[in-house]
Short mmCIF file of C-alpha atoms in Angstrom, two decimals:
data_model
loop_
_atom_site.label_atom_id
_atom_site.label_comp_id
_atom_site.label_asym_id
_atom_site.label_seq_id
_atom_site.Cartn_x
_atom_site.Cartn_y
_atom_site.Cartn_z
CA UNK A 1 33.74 89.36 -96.60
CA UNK A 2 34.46 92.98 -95.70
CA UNK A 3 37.87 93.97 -94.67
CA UNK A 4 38.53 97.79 -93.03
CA UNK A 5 41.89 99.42 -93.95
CA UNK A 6 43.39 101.43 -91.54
CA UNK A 7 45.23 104.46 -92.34
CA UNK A 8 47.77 106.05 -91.00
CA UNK A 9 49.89 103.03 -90.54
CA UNK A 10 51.48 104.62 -87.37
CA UNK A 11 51.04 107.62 -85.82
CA UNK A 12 52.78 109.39 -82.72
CA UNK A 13 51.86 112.44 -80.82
CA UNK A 14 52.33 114.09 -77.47
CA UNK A 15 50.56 113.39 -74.17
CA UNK A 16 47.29 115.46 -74.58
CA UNK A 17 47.23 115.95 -78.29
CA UNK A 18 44.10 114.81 -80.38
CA UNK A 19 44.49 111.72 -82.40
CA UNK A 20 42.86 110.49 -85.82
CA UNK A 21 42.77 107.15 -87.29
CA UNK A 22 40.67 106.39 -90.16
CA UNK A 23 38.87 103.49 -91.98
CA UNK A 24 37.92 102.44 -95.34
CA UNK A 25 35.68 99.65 -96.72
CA UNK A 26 34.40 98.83 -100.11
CA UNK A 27 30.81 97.40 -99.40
CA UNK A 28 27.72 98.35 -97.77
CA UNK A 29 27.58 97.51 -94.06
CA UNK A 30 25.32 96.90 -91.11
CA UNK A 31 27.58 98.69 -88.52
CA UNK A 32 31.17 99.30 -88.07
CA UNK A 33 33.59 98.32 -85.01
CA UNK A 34 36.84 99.56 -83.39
CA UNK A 35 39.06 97.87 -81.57
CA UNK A 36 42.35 98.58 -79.63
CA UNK A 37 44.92 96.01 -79.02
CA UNK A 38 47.99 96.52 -76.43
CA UNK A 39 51.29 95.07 -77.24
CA UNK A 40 50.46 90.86 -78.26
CA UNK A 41 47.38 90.73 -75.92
CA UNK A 42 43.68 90.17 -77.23
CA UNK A 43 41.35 92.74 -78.70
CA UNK A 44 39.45 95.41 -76.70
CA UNK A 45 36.13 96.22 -78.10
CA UNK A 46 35.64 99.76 -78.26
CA UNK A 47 33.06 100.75 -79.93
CA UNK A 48 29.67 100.40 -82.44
CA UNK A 49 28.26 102.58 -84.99
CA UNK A 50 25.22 101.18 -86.92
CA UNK A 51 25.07 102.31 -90.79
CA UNK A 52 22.55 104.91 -89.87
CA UNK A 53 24.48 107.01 -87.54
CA UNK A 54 26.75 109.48 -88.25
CA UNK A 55 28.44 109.87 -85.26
CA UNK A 56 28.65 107.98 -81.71
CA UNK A 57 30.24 109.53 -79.08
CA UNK A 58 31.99 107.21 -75.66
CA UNK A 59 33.85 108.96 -73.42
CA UNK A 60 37.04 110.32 -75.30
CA UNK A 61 36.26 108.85 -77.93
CA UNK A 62 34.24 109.80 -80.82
CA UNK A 63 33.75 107.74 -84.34
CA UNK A 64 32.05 109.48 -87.46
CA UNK A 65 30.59 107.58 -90.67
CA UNK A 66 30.35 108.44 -94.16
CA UNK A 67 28.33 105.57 -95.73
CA UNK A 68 28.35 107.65 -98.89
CA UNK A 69 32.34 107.58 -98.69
CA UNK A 70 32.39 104.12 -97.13
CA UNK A 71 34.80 105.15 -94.48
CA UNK A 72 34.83 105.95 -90.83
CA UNK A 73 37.17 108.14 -88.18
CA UNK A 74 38.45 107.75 -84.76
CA UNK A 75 39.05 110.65 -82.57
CA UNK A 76 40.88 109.94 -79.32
CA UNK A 77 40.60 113.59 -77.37
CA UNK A 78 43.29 114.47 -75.11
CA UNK A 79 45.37 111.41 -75.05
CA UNK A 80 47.22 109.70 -72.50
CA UNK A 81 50.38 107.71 -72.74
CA UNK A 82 47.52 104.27 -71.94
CA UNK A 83 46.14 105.08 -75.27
CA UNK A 84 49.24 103.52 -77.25
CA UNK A 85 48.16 100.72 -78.99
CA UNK A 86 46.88 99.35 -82.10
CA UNK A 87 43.49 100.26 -83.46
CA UNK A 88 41.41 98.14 -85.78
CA UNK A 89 37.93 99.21 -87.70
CA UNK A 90 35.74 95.73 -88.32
CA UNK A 91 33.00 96.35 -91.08
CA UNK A 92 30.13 94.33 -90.53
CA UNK A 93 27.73 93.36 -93.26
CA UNK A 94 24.65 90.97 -93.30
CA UNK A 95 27.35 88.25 -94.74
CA UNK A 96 28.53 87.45 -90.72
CA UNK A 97 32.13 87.59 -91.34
CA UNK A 98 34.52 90.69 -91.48
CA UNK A 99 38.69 90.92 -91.46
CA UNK A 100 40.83 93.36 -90.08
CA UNK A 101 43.09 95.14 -91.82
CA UNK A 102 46.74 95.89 -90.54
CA UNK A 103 45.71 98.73 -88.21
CA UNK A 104 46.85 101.92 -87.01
CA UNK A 105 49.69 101.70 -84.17
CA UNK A 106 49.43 104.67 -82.34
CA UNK A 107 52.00 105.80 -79.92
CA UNK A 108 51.15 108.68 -77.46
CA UNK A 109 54.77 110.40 -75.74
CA UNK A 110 54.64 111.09 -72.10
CA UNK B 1 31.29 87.46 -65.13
CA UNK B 2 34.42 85.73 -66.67
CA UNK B 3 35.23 87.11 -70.03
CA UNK B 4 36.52 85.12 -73.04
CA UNK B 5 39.17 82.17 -71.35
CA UNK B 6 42.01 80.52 -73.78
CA UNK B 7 44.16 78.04 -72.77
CA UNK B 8 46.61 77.29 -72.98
CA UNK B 9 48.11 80.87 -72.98
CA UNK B 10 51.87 79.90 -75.04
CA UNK B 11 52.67 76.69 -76.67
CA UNK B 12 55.85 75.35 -78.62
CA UNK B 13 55.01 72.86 -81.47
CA UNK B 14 57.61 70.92 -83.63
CA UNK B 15 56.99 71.35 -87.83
CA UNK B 16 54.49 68.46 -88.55
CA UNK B 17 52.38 68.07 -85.24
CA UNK B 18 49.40 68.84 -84.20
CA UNK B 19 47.62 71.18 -81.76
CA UNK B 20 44.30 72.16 -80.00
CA UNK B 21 43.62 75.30 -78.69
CA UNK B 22 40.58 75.96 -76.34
CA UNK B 23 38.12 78.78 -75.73
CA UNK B 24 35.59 79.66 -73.48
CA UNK B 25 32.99 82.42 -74.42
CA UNK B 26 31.58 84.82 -72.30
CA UNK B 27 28.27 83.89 -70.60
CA UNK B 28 25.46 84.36 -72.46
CA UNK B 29 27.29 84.11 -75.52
CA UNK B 30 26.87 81.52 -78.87
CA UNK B 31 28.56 82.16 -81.49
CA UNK B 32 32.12 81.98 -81.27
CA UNK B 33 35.19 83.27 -83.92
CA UNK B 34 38.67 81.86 -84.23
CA UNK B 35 41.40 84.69 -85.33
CA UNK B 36 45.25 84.04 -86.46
CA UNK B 37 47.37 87.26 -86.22
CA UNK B 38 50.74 87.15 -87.27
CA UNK B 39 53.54 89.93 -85.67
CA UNK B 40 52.81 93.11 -87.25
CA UNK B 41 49.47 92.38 -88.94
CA UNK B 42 46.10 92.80 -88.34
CA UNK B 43 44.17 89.67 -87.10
CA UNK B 44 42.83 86.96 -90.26
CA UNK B 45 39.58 85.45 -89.82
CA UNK B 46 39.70 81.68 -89.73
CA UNK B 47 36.16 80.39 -88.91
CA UNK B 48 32.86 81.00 -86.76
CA UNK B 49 30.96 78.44 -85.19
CA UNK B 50 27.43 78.60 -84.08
CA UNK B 51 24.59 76.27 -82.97
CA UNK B 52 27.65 73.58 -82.95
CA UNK B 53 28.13 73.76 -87.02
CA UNK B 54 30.95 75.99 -89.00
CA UNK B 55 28.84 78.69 -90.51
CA UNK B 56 31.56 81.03 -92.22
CA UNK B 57 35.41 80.38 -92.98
CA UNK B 58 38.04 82.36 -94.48
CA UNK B 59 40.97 81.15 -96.60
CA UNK B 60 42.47 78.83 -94.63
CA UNK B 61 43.50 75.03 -95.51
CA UNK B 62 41.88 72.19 -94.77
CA UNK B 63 44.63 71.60 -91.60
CA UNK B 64 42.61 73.72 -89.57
CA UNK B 65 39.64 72.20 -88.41
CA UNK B 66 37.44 73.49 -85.20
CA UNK B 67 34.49 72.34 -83.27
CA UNK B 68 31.94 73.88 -80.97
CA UNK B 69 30.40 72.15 -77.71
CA UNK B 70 26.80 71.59 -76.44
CA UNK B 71 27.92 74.45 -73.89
CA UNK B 72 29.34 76.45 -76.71
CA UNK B 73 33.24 76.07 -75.77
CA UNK B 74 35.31 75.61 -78.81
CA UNK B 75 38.96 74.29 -80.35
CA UNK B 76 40.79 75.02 -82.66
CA UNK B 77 42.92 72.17 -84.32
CA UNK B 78 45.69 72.42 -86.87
CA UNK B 79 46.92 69.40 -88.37
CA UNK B 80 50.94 69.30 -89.76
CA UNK B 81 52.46 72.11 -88.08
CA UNK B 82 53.84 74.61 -90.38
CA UNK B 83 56.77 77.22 -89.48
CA UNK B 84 53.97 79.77 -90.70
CA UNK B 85 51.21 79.01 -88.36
CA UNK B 86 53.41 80.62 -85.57
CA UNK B 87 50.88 83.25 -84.39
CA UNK B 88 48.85 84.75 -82.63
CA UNK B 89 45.57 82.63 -81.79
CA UNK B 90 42.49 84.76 -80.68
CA UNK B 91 38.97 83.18 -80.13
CA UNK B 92 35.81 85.89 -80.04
CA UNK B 93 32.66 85.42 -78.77
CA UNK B 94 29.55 87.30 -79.75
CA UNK B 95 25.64 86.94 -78.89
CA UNK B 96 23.86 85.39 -82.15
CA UNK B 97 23.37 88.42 -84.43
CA UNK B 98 24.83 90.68 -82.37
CA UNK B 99 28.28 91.32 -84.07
CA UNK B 100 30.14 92.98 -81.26
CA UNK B 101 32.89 90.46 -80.31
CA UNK B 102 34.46 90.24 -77.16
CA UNK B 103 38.16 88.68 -77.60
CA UNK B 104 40.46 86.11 -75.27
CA UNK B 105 43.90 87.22 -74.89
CA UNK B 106 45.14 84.89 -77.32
CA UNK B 107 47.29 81.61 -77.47
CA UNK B 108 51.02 82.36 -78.91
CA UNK B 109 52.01 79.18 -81.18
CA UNK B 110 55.43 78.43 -81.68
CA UNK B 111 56.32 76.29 -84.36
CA UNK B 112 59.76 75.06 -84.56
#
């Protein structure tokens, strides 16, 4: 199975700063996922980005991949206090099954 | 167009029993995925079920068993309750191939 690490482990900015989470994986994949998780609740799907892109864009967020590096980035753009959460990458491969890893828990200051 | 439904939403088990958790998947969807997430970790895959049959599972005993409906609900069983299977219990659902999931919001399992 694959299994995305998340790195940094937790991260805290200001209202309107820029954050950056990142992803590694040790496999090839078909496409990568994030997902954000608020406090004990389910996972939000966020967004997909096959192993032939480099870069997606969806709304304030953007996610880059480096097959050649096997790891991705998350860029939140001006972020809002809603944006604390956790944030998971999911590496897919043709195998069906990917873990997460423990995630990035991002904190955003009013 | 409901999302993913689990029910029930908490529970509070006693070491040694058993439970079922349910889930509903979102219309139009097949295949569905069982998570466990402990506090402070990332979820851990425990099985997918599609076309009614188990088709992947990660490392988890033999106490948790699942099964998947003609309308593709599932459950989620676990057999002799463990203090460590307090969790988190999230069900995803995904189109066939498709491996976006949507998730549930999760049962929280209590063991005691």
């Amino acid at each position: 199975s694959q299994q995305g690490e998340e790195d940094p482990q937790a991260l805290s900015i200001q209202e309107g700063e820029n954050a950056t989470m990142n992803c590694s994986y040790k496999t090839s994949i078909n496409n990568l996922q994030w997902y954000r998780q608020n406090s004990g609740r389910g996972l939000v799907h966020l967004i997909l980005i096959r192993s032939n892109e480099r870069e997606k864009h969806s709304g304030r967020l953007r996610v880059t991949l480096d097959t050649s590096k096997k790891s991705s980035s998350l860029l939140i753009t001006a972020s809002r206090a809603a944006d604390t959460a956790s944030y998971f990458c999911a590496p897919w491969a043709n195998a069906g099954k990917s873990t997460f890893g423990d995630g990035t828990t991002l904190t955003v200051k009013p | 167009d409901a999302g993913v439904t689990q029910s029930p939403t908490h529970l509070i088990k006693t070491r040694g029993q058993q439970v079922t958790l349910r889930c509903s998947p979102k219309s139009g969807h097949d295949t569905v995925s069982w998570y466990q997430q402990a506090l402070g970790q990332g979820p851990q895959f425990i099985f997918q079920y599609y076309e009614e049959e188990e088709r992947q599972r990660g490392n988890f005993p033999d106490r948790f068993s699942g099964h998947q409906f003609p309308n593709y609900s599932s459950e989620l069983n676990v057999n002799a309750l463990l203090l460590g299977d307090s969790a988190l219990y999230l069900c995803a659902s995904s189109p066939a191939r498709v491996r976006e999931q949507y998730f549930g919001p999760g049962t929280r399992l209590t063991v005691t």
